[in-house]
Amino acid sequence: MMQTERYILVDTPESFKSLLEDLELYDMAAVDTEADSMHHYATRLCLIQITIGEHHYIVDPLCGLNIAPLFQAKAMQTLIFHGADYDLRLLWQTYGFSPKHIFDTMLAARLLGEEHLGLADLVRKYFGDELKKENQKADWTIRPLPLDMCEYAIHDTFYLHELCAILAEELNVKGRMDWLMEQCDTLIEHAKKKPEKLRDPWRITGSSQFDRCSLNILKHIWDWREKEAEALDRPPYKVMPAELMLAIVRVLHHTFPTVDEARLPRLPRNFKEERLNSFMEMLKAAVETPENEWPEKLPKAPPPTVIPHSELLAILKAWRDEKAAALQLDPALLGNKAQMIWLAIPGDVPWETRFEEAHLMNWQKKIWTEILQKELPKAPRIGGEEQ
């Protein structure tokens, strides 16, 4: 059971110095982060939780301290995370920091065939404790940090060292530790890649069937919402949800070029006076936009780059699923949808080339080599050609 929570809030030069000294005594730290994307316009890193030895630190990046030396500390070069992807991206984008090695307990659990991968599920299974959930959607920019939020925050790293040890032992017994290390190394590199910017982010789900007139109105609403959200420092969806945007466009499509407030869907309660006037003026400007300035409809999506051989794809999926069942793994670990398509490309393509095109990891290649060595000799001819 979890002991009474004790943590050290790092928001002064003295506490930061103590943390740095502590980090030099260990080879590995358990880390988690908290951000504020649910409450503010721009995502900010608000907390870094660090557990080393018996100490639980909560670093406050918003307190004004220069915490850059943190990322040079010895223990910060090898980190334990649970679901590392978001944390790694946040740390890289905020501080340009990337650890040399990580152990992701969520990935480890998946490679061991665990059915439930959440930290709360694993803590319940291995330690018989229930993690607190009350502050999952809290605003982590609140200062001073409330006691209950601090206690919630340290739960995310409290068990990670012990959980790492348990899962590592199981991975070694099953000969899967190298699988995890390869996946973790790949995760570290992926986190450094700059996310692709959407060309037209205002083309939201549900707008693909709109004509140019409706697309123009949608774009005006999107731009207005972005400016309003930035001014209010709120997430755009909290200013106006996407469903309401689409509903307004549909109404204006039928009333065009008239803008009648009474016929619009019910607007948010805080659309009053200045904000309401601003919104209605924007809609009027939208319908008055000359047709030659309306956005173009997107062309039909091009055909897929690769079209798999359907019979081969079905056979490969059957072999994959059988092997996954024997290994007690999620079949997608041996080949997800995109990878299976590349493995099933038609024509006389060597298997090694198929592996490379599918971006299989080394451990996945080994398993597929085993599958093929077992199944190919007795496989039926497909499309008149031997595979």
mmCIF file of C-alpha atoms in Angstrom:
data_model
loop_
_atom_site.group_PDB
_atom_site.id
_atom_site.type_symbol
_atom_site.label_atom_id
_atom_site.label_comp_id
_atom_site.label_asym_id
_atom_site.label_seq_id
_atom_site.Cartn_x
_atom_site.Cartn_y
_atom_site.Cartn_z
ATOM 1 C CA MET A 1 0.000 0.000 0.000
ATOM 2 C CA MET A 2 1.093 3.544 -0.654
ATOM 3 C CA GLN A 3 2.660 5.218 2.321
ATOM 4 C CA THR A 4 1.632 8.706 3.415
ATOM 5 C CA GLU A 5 2.617 10.931 0.514
ATOM 6 C CA ARG A 6 5.689 13.046 1.059
ATOM 7 C CA TYR A 7 7.108 15.204 -1.664
ATOM 8 C CA ILE A 8 9.521 18.062 -2.155
ATOM 9 C CA LEU A 9 8.224 21.008 -4.151
ATOM 10 C CA VAL A 10 11.069 22.434 -6.216
ATOM 11 C CA ASP A 11 10.361 26.125 -6.649
ATOM 12 C CA THR A 12 13.326 27.790 -4.927
ATOM 13 C CA PRO A 13 17.075 27.852 -5.657
ATOM 14 C CA GLU A 14 17.669 25.822 -2.469
ATOM 15 C CA SER A 15 15.232 23.029 -3.316
ATOM 16 C CA PHE A 16 16.513 22.924 -6.893
ATOM 17 C CA LYS A 17 20.101 22.588 -5.671
ATOM 18 C CA SER A 18 19.037 19.729 -3.393
ATOM 19 C CA LEU A 19 17.354 17.965 -6.327
ATOM 20 C CA LEU A 20 20.437 18.302 -8.537
ATOM 21 C CA GLU A 21 22.653 16.838 -5.817
ATOM 22 C CA ASP A 22 20.248 13.938 -5.326
ATOM 23 C CA LEU A 23 20.122 13.208 -9.049
ATOM 24 C CA GLU A 24 23.890 12.716 -9.158
ATOM 25 C CA LEU A 25 23.596 9.819 -6.689
ATOM 26 C CA TYR A 26 21.438 7.649 -8.958
ATOM 27 C CA ASP A 27 21.619 6.121 -12.420
ATOM 28 C CA MET A 28 17.914 6.309 -13.216
ATOM 29 C CA ALA A 29 14.883 8.441 -12.380
ATOM 30 C CA ALA A 30 11.131 7.933 -12.742
ATOM 31 C CA VAL A 31 9.555 10.918 -14.489
ATOM 32 C CA ASP A 32 6.148 12.225 -15.493
ATOM 33 C CA THR A 33 4.905 15.620 -16.655
ATOM 34 C CA GLU A 34 1.732 17.680 -16.412
ATOM 35 C CA ALA A 35 0.615 20.182 -19.035
ATOM 36 C CA ASP A 36 -2.337 22.538 -19.329
ATOM 37 C CA SER A 37 -3.802 21.997 -22.801
ATOM 38 C CA MET A 38 -7.303 21.522 -21.367
ATOM 39 C CA HIS A 39 -7.434 24.979 -19.800
ATOM 40 C CA HIS A 40 -5.312 27.329 -21.899
ATOM 41 C CA TYR A 41 -4.794 28.282 -25.530
ATOM 42 C CA ALA A 42 -1.158 27.217 -25.812
ATOM 43 C CA THR A 43 0.143 24.031 -24.206
ATOM 44 C CA ARG A 44 2.694 24.664 -21.471
ATOM 45 C CA LEU A 45 4.737 22.282 -19.385
ATOM 46 C CA CYS A 46 3.531 22.939 -15.833
ATOM 47 C CA LEU A 47 5.091 20.216 -13.664
ATOM 48 C CA ILE A 48 7.859 17.649 -13.839
ATOM 49 C CA GLN A 49 7.506 14.868 -11.289
ATOM 50 C CA ILE A 50 10.691 12.992 -10.428
ATOM 51 C CA THR A 51 11.076 10.002 -8.111
ATOM 52 C CA ILE A 52 14.560 8.863 -7.115
ATOM 53 C CA GLY A 53 15.282 6.627 -4.154
ATOM 54 C CA GLU A 54 12.831 7.503 -1.396
ATOM 55 C CA HIS A 55 12.407 11.078 -2.582
ATOM 56 C CA HIS A 56 9.535 12.430 -4.655
ATOM 57 C CA TYR A 57 10.177 15.796 -6.259
ATOM 58 C CA ILE A 58 7.697 18.082 -7.997
ATOM 59 C CA VAL A 59 9.545 20.583 -10.172
ATOM 60 C CA ASP A 60 7.674 23.794 -10.978
ATOM 61 C CA PRO A 61 8.829 25.062 -14.403
ATOM 62 C CA LEU A 62 6.580 28.125 -14.028
ATOM 63 C CA CYS A 63 8.238 29.457 -10.853
ATOM 64 C CA GLY A 64 10.878 31.522 -12.663
ATOM 65 C CA LEU A 65 13.873 29.275 -11.987
ATOM 66 C CA ASN A 66 16.260 28.326 -14.755
ATOM 67 C CA ILE A 67 15.839 24.554 -14.627
ATOM 68 C CA ALA A 68 18.063 23.816 -17.642
ATOM 69 C CA PRO A 69 20.793 22.217 -15.431
ATOM 70 C CA LEU A 70 18.215 19.568 -14.495
ATOM 71 C CA PHE A 71 18.605 17.946 -17.886
ATOM 72 C CA GLN A 72 22.354 17.480 -17.525
ATOM 73 C CA ALA A 73 22.030 15.543 -14.271
ATOM 74 C CA LYS A 74 23.202 11.932 -14.183
ATOM 75 C CA ALA A 75 19.900 10.244 -13.298
ATOM 76 C CA MET A 76 18.020 12.199 -15.983
ATOM 77 C CA GLN A 77 19.857 10.391 -18.769
ATOM 78 C CA THR A 78 17.979 7.129 -18.133
ATOM 79 C CA LEU A 79 14.305 7.586 -17.344
ATOM 80 C CA ILE A 80 11.310 5.445 -16.473
ATOM 81 C CA PHE A 81 7.992 6.613 -17.931
ATOM 82 C CA HIS A 82 4.531 5.181 -18.250
ATOM 83 C CA GLY A 83 3.338 6.062 -21.749
ATOM 84 C CA ALA A 84 6.417 8.093 -22.674
ATOM 85 C CA ASP A 85 5.385 9.516 -26.040
ATOM 86 C CA TYR A 86 3.646 12.706 -24.890
ATOM 87 C CA ASP A 87 6.157 13.405 -22.103
ATOM 88 C CA LEU A 88 9.119 12.995 -24.454
ATOM 89 C CA ARG A 89 7.588 15.337 -27.021
ATOM 90 C CA LEU A 90 6.752 17.939 -24.379
ATOM 91 C CA LEU A 91 10.255 17.880 -22.893
ATOM 92 C CA TRP A 92 11.862 18.064 -26.329
ATOM 93 C CA GLN A 93 9.653 20.909 -27.559
ATOM 94 C CA THR A 94 10.025 22.891 -24.322
ATOM 95 C CA TYR A 95 13.669 22.327 -23.414
ATOM 96 C CA GLY A 96 15.251 20.470 -26.329
ATOM 97 C CA PHE A 97 15.882 17.642 -23.863
ATOM 98 C CA SER A 98 15.906 13.985 -24.771
ATOM 99 C CA PRO A 99 17.153 11.220 -22.441
ATOM 100 C CA LYS A 100 19.680 8.691 -23.697
ATOM 101 C CA HIS A 101 17.602 5.717 -22.580
ATOM 102 C CA ILE A 102 14.074 5.107 -21.336
ATOM 103 C CA PHE A 103 12.048 2.234 -19.898
ATOM 104 C CA ASP A 104 8.378 2.664 -20.772
ATOM 105 C CA THR A 105 6.292 0.576 -18.392
ATOM 106 C CA MET A 106 3.231 0.819 -20.658
ATOM 107 C CA LEU A 107 5.162 -0.582 -23.610
ATOM 108 C CA ALA A 108 6.676 -3.230 -21.366
ATOM 109 C CA ALA A 109 3.236 -4.311 -20.179
ATOM 110 C CA ARG A 110 2.005 -4.505 -23.772
ATOM 111 C CA LEU A 111 4.959 -6.650 -24.823
ATOM 112 C CA LEU A 112 4.122 -8.969 -21.936
ATOM 113 C CA GLY A 113 0.564 -9.368 -23.178
ATOM 114 C CA GLU A 114 -1.091 -7.427 -20.353
ATOM 115 C CA GLU A 115 -4.769 -6.881 -21.107
ATOM 116 C CA HIS A 116 -5.059 -3.569 -19.225
ATOM 117 C CA LEU A 117 -2.235 -1.083 -19.803
ATOM 118 C CA GLY A 118 -3.212 1.936 -17.707
ATOM 119 C CA LEU A 119 -0.963 2.823 -14.787
ATOM 120 C CA ALA A 120 -3.904 2.517 -12.388
ATOM 121 C CA ASP A 121 -4.609 -0.988 -13.715
ATOM 122 C CA LEU A 122 -1.004 -2.122 -13.287
ATOM 123 C CA VAL A 123 -0.702 -0.574 -9.817
ATOM 124 C CA ARG A 124 -3.908 -2.342 -8.798
ATOM 125 C CA LYS A 125 -2.620 -5.674 -10.156
ATOM 126 C CA TYR A 126 0.917 -5.586 -8.777
ATOM 127 C CA PHE A 127 0.534 -3.479 -5.623
ATOM 128 C CA GLY A 128 -3.149 -3.699 -4.684
ATOM 129 C CA ASP A 129 -3.491 0.070 -4.457
ATOM 130 C CA GLU A 130 -5.945 2.481 -6.064
ATOM 131 C CA LEU A 131 -4.519 5.602 -7.676
ATOM 132 C CA LYS A 132 -6.370 8.868 -7.180
ATOM 133 C CA LYS A 133 -8.239 10.197 -10.219
ATOM 134 C CA GLU A 134 -9.794 13.393 -8.896
ATOM 135 C CA ASN A 135 -7.330 15.770 -10.580
ATOM 136 C CA GLN A 136 -7.025 14.164 -14.014
ATOM 137 C CA LYS A 137 -8.497 17.282 -15.632
ATOM 138 C CA ALA A 138 -7.064 19.859 -13.238
ATOM 139 C CA ASP A 139 -5.597 23.196 -14.313
ATOM 140 C CA TRP A 140 -1.898 22.680 -13.585
ATOM 141 C CA THR A 141 -1.093 26.391 -13.938
ATOM 142 C CA ILE A 142 -2.786 27.125 -10.596
ATOM 143 C CA ARG A 143 -0.337 28.661 -8.124
ATOM 144 C CA PRO A 144 0.205 28.032 -5.319
ATOM 145 C CA LEU A 145 -0.305 24.352 -6.104
ATOM 146 C CA PRO A 146 -3.048 22.855 -3.920
ATOM 147 C CA LEU A 147 -2.008 19.963 -1.663
ATOM 148 C CA ASP A 148 -4.379 17.473 -3.298
ATOM 149 C CA MET A 149 -2.979 18.250 -6.762
ATOM 150 C CA CYS A 150 0.584 17.718 -5.561
ATOM 151 C CA GLU A 151 -0.356 14.382 -3.994
ATOM 152 C CA TYR A 152 -2.110 13.347 -7.197
ATOM 153 C CA ALA A 153 0.940 14.352 -9.257
ATOM 154 C CA ILE A 154 3.433 12.178 -7.373
ATOM 155 C CA HIS A 155 1.236 9.095 -7.809
ATOM 156 C CA ASP A 156 2.331 9.012 -11.447
ATOM 157 C CA THR A 157 5.944 8.264 -10.487
ATOM 158 C CA PHE A 158 5.556 6.721 -7.019
ATOM 159 C CA TYR A 159 5.454 3.109 -8.234
ATOM 160 C CA LEU A 160 7.450 3.335 -11.444
ATOM 161 C CA HIS A 161 10.793 2.087 -10.083
ATOM 162 C CA GLU A 162 9.210 -1.024 -8.565
ATOM 163 C CA LEU A 163 6.968 -1.581 -11.571
ATOM 164 C CA CYS A 164 9.978 -1.261 -13.865
ATOM 165 C CA ALA A 165 11.832 -3.934 -11.859
ATOM 166 C CA ILE A 166 8.865 -6.343 -11.966
ATOM 167 C CA LEU A 167 8.241 -5.920 -15.691
ATOM 168 C CA ALA A 168 11.944 -6.055 -16.552
ATOM 169 C CA GLU A 169 12.253 -9.395 -14.782
ATOM 170 C CA GLU A 170 9.283 -10.782 -16.719
ATOM 171 C CA LEU A 171 10.672 -9.454 -20.006
ATOM 172 C CA ASN A 172 14.026 -11.112 -19.333
ATOM 173 C CA VAL A 173 12.353 -14.424 -18.507
ATOM 174 C CA LYS A 174 10.450 -14.297 -21.811
ATOM 175 C CA GLY A 175 13.448 -13.045 -23.781
ATOM 176 C CA ARG A 176 11.717 -9.819 -24.758
ATOM 177 C CA MET A 177 13.879 -7.156 -23.153
ATOM 178 C CA ASP A 178 15.573 -6.367 -26.467
ATOM 179 C CA TRP A 179 12.104 -5.888 -27.981
ATOM 180 C CA LEU A 180 11.359 -3.179 -25.438
ATOM 181 C CA MET A 181 14.742 -1.474 -25.777
ATOM 182 C CA GLU A 182 14.345 -1.232 -29.542
ATOM 183 C CA GLN A 183 10.845 0.203 -29.219
ATOM 184 C CA CYS A 184 11.968 2.687 -26.570
ATOM 185 C CA ASP A 185 14.913 3.874 -28.680
ATOM 186 C CA THR A 186 12.544 4.397 -31.604
ATOM 187 C CA LEU A 187 10.172 6.343 -29.361
ATOM 188 C CA ILE A 188 12.987 8.679 -28.290
ATOM 189 C CA GLU A 189 13.836 9.480 -31.912
ATOM 190 C CA HIS A 190 10.209 9.940 -32.973
ATOM 191 C CA ALA A 191 9.688 12.474 -30.179
ATOM 192 C CA LYS A 192 12.316 14.739 -31.751
ATOM 193 C CA LYS A 193 10.497 14.970 -35.061
ATOM 194 C CA LYS A 194 8.680 18.209 -35.664
ATOM 195 C CA PRO A 195 4.936 17.593 -35.979
ATOM 196 C CA GLU A 196 3.603 18.274 -39.447
ATOM 197 C CA LYS A 197 1.547 21.430 -39.714
ATOM 198 C CA LEU A 198 -1.899 20.952 -41.141
ATOM 199 C CA ARG A 199 -2.235 22.916 -44.351
ATOM 200 C CA ASP A 200 -5.828 24.004 -43.641
ATOM 201 C CA PRO A 201 -6.585 23.204 -39.995
ATOM 202 C CA TRP A 202 -10.021 24.772 -40.381
ATOM 203 C CA ARG A 203 -11.093 21.875 -42.629
ATOM 204 C CA ILE A 204 -12.444 19.954 -39.673
ATOM 205 C CA THR A 205 -14.032 16.513 -39.696
ATOM 206 C CA GLY A 206 -17.505 16.809 -41.195
ATOM 207 C CA SER A 207 -16.675 19.604 -43.655
ATOM 208 C CA SER A 208 -15.541 17.510 -46.606
ATOM 209 C CA GLN A 209 -19.021 17.584 -48.151
ATOM 210 C CA PHE A 210 -19.396 21.360 -47.899
ATOM 211 C CA ASP A 211 -19.494 23.468 -51.065
ATOM 212 C CA ARG A 212 -17.185 26.474 -51.506
ATOM 213 C CA CYS A 213 -19.709 28.886 -50.010
ATOM 214 C CA SER A 214 -20.016 26.813 -46.826
ATOM 215 C CA LEU A 215 -16.251 26.320 -46.625
ATOM 216 C CA ASN A 216 -15.797 30.071 -46.719
ATOM 217 C CA ILE A 217 -18.175 30.536 -43.789
ATOM 218 C CA LEU A 218 -16.474 27.730 -41.843
ATOM 219 C CA LYS A 219 -13.056 29.307 -42.371
ATOM 220 C CA HIS A 220 -14.317 32.666 -41.073
ATOM 221 C CA ILE A 221 -15.799 30.994 -37.974
ATOM 222 C CA TRP A 222 -12.568 29.053 -37.376
ATOM 223 C CA ASP A 223 -10.398 32.170 -37.658
ATOM 224 C CA TRP A 224 -12.707 34.105 -35.325
ATOM 225 C CA ARG A 225 -12.656 31.267 -32.785
ATOM 226 C CA GLU A 226 -8.838 31.086 -32.847
ATOM 227 C CA LYS A 227 -8.458 34.810 -32.184
ATOM 228 C CA GLU A 228 -11.064 34.693 -29.436
ATOM 229 C CA ALA A 229 -9.442 31.644 -27.809
ATOM 230 C CA GLU A 230 -6.006 33.265 -27.856
ATOM 231 C CA ALA A 231 -7.353 36.491 -26.354
ATOM 232 C CA LEU A 232 -9.186 34.568 -23.626
ATOM 233 C CA ASP A 233 -6.307 32.085 -23.159
ATOM 234 C CA ARG A 234 -8.697 29.176 -23.506
ATOM 235 C CA PRO A 235 -8.666 26.057 -25.674
ATOM 236 C CA PRO A 236 -10.574 26.813 -28.907
ATOM 237 C CA TYR A 237 -13.049 23.971 -28.354
ATOM 238 C CA LYS A 238 -14.138 25.653 -25.119
ATOM 239 C CA VAL A 239 -14.973 28.835 -27.026
ATOM 240 C CA MET A 240 -17.070 26.941 -29.572
ATOM 241 C CA PRO A 241 -17.197 23.180 -30.142
ATOM 242 C CA ALA A 242 -16.685 21.848 -33.663
ATOM 243 C CA GLU A 243 -20.215 20.416 -33.794
ATOM 244 C CA LEU A 244 -21.694 23.875 -33.243
ATOM 245 C CA MET A 245 -19.470 25.399 -35.920
ATOM 246 C CA LEU A 246 -20.704 22.844 -38.450
ATOM 247 C CA ALA A 247 -24.334 23.385 -37.410
ATOM 248 C CA ILE A 248 -24.027 27.164 -37.896
ATOM 249 C CA VAL A 249 -22.531 26.654 -41.356
ATOM 250 C CA ARG A 250 -25.410 24.368 -42.353
ATOM 251 C CA VAL A 251 -27.994 26.952 -41.277
ATOM 252 C CA LEU A 252 -26.238 29.785 -43.131
ATOM 253 C CA HIS A 253 -25.992 27.592 -46.208
ATOM 254 C CA HIS A 254 -29.815 27.535 -46.322
ATOM 255 C CA THR A 255 -30.328 31.218 -45.443
ATOM 256 C CA PHE A 256 -27.452 32.592 -47.566
ATOM 257 C CA PRO A 257 -26.854 35.480 -47.988
ATOM 258 C CA THR A 258 -29.083 36.399 -45.038
ATOM 259 C CA VAL A 259 -27.651 36.175 -41.514
ATOM 260 C CA ASP A 260 -30.529 35.844 -39.067
ATOM 261 C CA GLU A 261 -29.460 35.400 -35.439
ATOM 262 C CA ALA A 262 -32.857 33.989 -34.516
ATOM 263 C CA ARG A 263 -32.383 31.059 -36.923
ATOM 264 C CA LEU A 264 -28.914 30.121 -35.707
ATOM 265 C CA PRO A 265 -28.396 27.147 -33.402
ATOM 266 C CA ARG A 266 -28.256 28.013 -29.733
ATOM 267 C CA LEU A 267 -25.006 29.872 -29.064
ATOM 268 C CA PRO A 268 -22.929 29.484 -25.860
ATOM 269 C CA ARG A 269 -24.315 31.367 -22.852
ATOM 270 C CA ASN A 270 -21.357 33.742 -22.739
ATOM 271 C CA PHE A 271 -22.033 35.009 -26.275
ATOM 272 C CA LYS A 272 -23.342 38.364 -25.118
ATOM 273 C CA GLU A 273 -22.849 42.026 -25.937
ATOM 274 C CA GLU A 274 -19.331 42.563 -27.344
ATOM 275 C CA ARG A 275 -18.614 38.908 -28.095
ATOM 276 C CA LEU A 276 -22.004 38.310 -29.690
ATOM 277 C CA ASN A 277 -21.681 41.505 -31.765
ATOM 278 C CA SER A 278 -18.199 40.473 -32.874
ATOM 279 C CA PHE A 279 -19.435 37.022 -33.845
ATOM 280 C CA MET A 280 -22.409 38.330 -35.830
ATOM 281 C CA GLU A 281 -20.249 40.900 -37.621
ATOM 282 C CA MET A 282 -17.871 38.109 -38.583
ATOM 283 C CA LEU A 283 -20.739 36.052 -40.047
ATOM 284 C CA LYS A 284 -21.934 39.034 -42.069
ATOM 285 C CA ALA A 285 -18.417 39.566 -43.379
ATOM 286 C CA ALA A 286 -18.257 35.886 -44.294
ATOM 287 C CA VAL A 287 -21.391 35.942 -46.451
ATOM 288 C CA GLU A 288 -20.243 39.183 -48.096
ATOM 289 C CA THR A 289 -16.903 37.677 -49.146
ATOM 290 C CA PRO A 290 -16.625 37.687 -52.963
ATOM 291 C CA GLU A 291 -16.988 34.261 -54.540
ATOM 292 C CA ASN A 292 -13.531 34.463 -56.095
ATOM 293 C CA GLU A 293 -12.081 34.508 -52.556
ATOM 294 C CA TRP A 294 -13.884 31.402 -51.367
ATOM 295 C CA PRO A 295 -11.686 28.383 -50.572
ATOM 296 C CA GLU A 296 -11.581 25.582 -53.099
ATOM 297 C CA LYS A 297 -12.968 22.159 -52.343
ATOM 298 C CA LEU A 298 -10.227 19.626 -51.839
ATOM 299 C CA PRO A 299 -9.735 17.199 -54.700
ATOM 300 C CA LYS A 300 -10.646 13.602 -54.116
ATOM 301 C CA ALA A 301 -8.060 11.733 -52.131
ATOM 302 C CA PRO A 302 -5.529 10.025 -54.380
ATOM 303 C CA PRO A 303 -5.582 6.246 -54.481
ATOM 304 C CA PRO A 304 -3.462 4.576 -51.815
ATOM 305 C CA THR A 305 0.260 4.338 -52.540
ATOM 306 C CA VAL A 306 0.127 0.604 -52.116
ATOM 307 C CA ILE A 307 -2.738 -1.760 -52.829
ATOM 308 C CA PRO A 308 -2.085 -5.140 -51.203
ATOM 309 C CA HIS A 309 -2.716 -8.507 -52.781
ATOM 310 C CA SER A 310 -5.974 -9.376 -51.017
ATOM 311 C CA GLU A 311 -5.385 -13.126 -50.830
ATOM 312 C CA LEU A 312 -1.835 -12.711 -49.592
ATOM 313 C CA LEU A 313 -2.969 -10.133 -47.032
ATOM 314 C CA ALA A 314 -5.594 -12.535 -45.669
ATOM 315 C CA ILE A 315 -3.061 -15.354 -45.354
ATOM 316 C CA LEU A 316 -0.451 -13.131 -43.683
ATOM 317 C CA LYS A 317 -3.038 -11.873 -41.189
ATOM 318 C CA ALA A 318 -3.989 -15.452 -40.342
ATOM 319 C CA TRP A 319 -0.333 -16.386 -39.784
ATOM 320 C CA ARG A 320 0.227 -13.233 -37.721
ATOM 321 C CA ASP A 321 -2.808 -13.859 -35.541
ATOM 322 C CA GLU A 322 -1.813 -17.473 -34.924
ATOM 323 C CA LYS A 323 1.710 -16.453 -33.902
ATOM 324 C CA ALA A 324 0.414 -13.631 -31.712
ATOM 325 C CA ALA A 325 -1.921 -16.024 -29.924
ATOM 326 C CA ALA A 326 0.984 -18.388 -29.267
ATOM 327 C CA LEU A 327 3.010 -15.486 -27.854
ATOM 328 C CA GLN A 328 -0.043 -14.103 -25.975
ATOM 329 C CA LEU A 329 0.354 -10.737 -27.679
ATOM 330 C CA ASP A 330 -1.859 -8.219 -29.390
ATOM 331 C CA PRO A 331 -1.568 -9.130 -33.107
ATOM 332 C CA ALA A 332 -1.002 -5.468 -34.003
ATOM 333 C CA LEU A 333 2.367 -5.667 -32.250
ATOM 334 C CA LEU A 334 3.572 -8.092 -34.914
ATOM 335 C CA GLY A 335 2.176 -5.962 -37.723
ATOM 336 C CA ASN A 336 -0.296 -3.087 -37.669
ATOM 337 C CA LYS A 337 -2.653 -2.276 -40.539
ATOM 338 C CA ALA A 338 -0.147 -0.201 -42.505
ATOM 339 C CA GLN A 339 2.641 -2.720 -42.001
ATOM 340 C CA MET A 340 0.465 -5.614 -43.119
ATOM 341 C CA ILE A 341 -0.388 -3.773 -46.330
ATOM 342 C CA TRP A 342 3.299 -3.368 -47.145
ATOM 343 C CA LEU A 343 4.006 -6.997 -46.355
ATOM 344 C CA ALA A 344 1.256 -8.003 -48.779
ATOM 345 C CA ILE A 345 2.334 -5.891 -51.766
ATOM 346 C CA PRO A 346 1.836 -7.776 -55.027
ATOM 347 C CA GLY A 347 4.614 -8.926 -57.327
ATOM 348 C CA ASP A 348 7.935 -10.662 -56.956
ATOM 349 C CA VAL A 349 9.279 -8.527 -54.088
ATOM 350 C CA PRO A 350 11.865 -10.046 -51.707
ATOM 351 C CA TRP A 351 10.685 -10.422 -48.125
ATOM 352 C CA GLU A 352 13.569 -8.332 -46.801
ATOM 353 C CA THR A 353 12.381 -5.470 -49.002
ATOM 354 C CA ARG A 354 8.844 -5.940 -47.707
ATOM 355 C CA PHE A 355 10.190 -5.813 -44.138
ATOM 356 C CA GLU A 356 12.025 -2.563 -44.826
ATOM 357 C CA GLU A 357 9.053 -0.918 -46.553
ATOM 358 C CA ALA A 358 6.848 -1.919 -43.617
ATOM 359 C CA HIS A 359 9.375 -0.358 -41.193
ATOM 360 C CA LEU A 360 9.476 -3.478 -39.089
ATOM 361 C CA MET A 361 11.770 -3.432 -36.086
ATOM 362 C CA ASN A 362 14.488 -6.042 -35.811
ATOM 363 C CA TRP A 363 12.555 -8.115 -33.288
ATOM 364 C CA GLN A 364 9.496 -8.066 -35.552
ATOM 365 C CA LYS A 365 11.622 -9.168 -38.527
ATOM 366 C CA LYS A 366 12.902 -12.143 -36.539
ATOM 367 C CA ILE A 367 9.376 -13.243 -35.699
ATOM 368 C CA TRP A 368 8.200 -12.851 -39.294
ATOM 369 C CA THR A 369 11.209 -14.839 -40.491
ATOM 370 C CA GLU A 370 10.146 -17.621 -38.108
ATOM 371 C CA ILE A 371 6.567 -17.411 -39.400
ATOM 372 C CA LEU A 372 7.639 -17.581 -43.032
ATOM 373 C CA GLN A 373 10.081 -20.430 -42.493
ATOM 374 C CA LYS A 374 7.275 -22.436 -40.924
ATOM 375 C CA GLU A 375 4.385 -21.488 -43.205
ATOM 376 C CA LEU A 376 5.764 -20.818 -46.689
ATOM 377 C CA PRO A 377 6.764 -24.400 -47.553
ATOM 378 C CA LYS A 378 3.168 -25.555 -47.103
ATOM 379 C CA ALA A 379 1.459 -22.372 -48.338
ATOM 380 C CA PRO A 380 -0.867 -22.542 -51.375
ATOM 381 C CA ARG A 381 0.046 -20.747 -54.585
ATOM 382 C CA ILE A 382 -1.497 -17.301 -54.722
ATOM 383 C CA GLY A 383 -2.621 -15.757 -57.985
ATOM 384 C CA GLY A 384 -0.728 -18.382 -59.929
ATOM 385 C CA GLU A 385 2.598 -17.283 -58.431
ATOM 386 C CA GLU A 386 4.617 -18.841 -55.650
ATOM 387 C CA GLN A 387 5.313 -16.531 -52.725
#
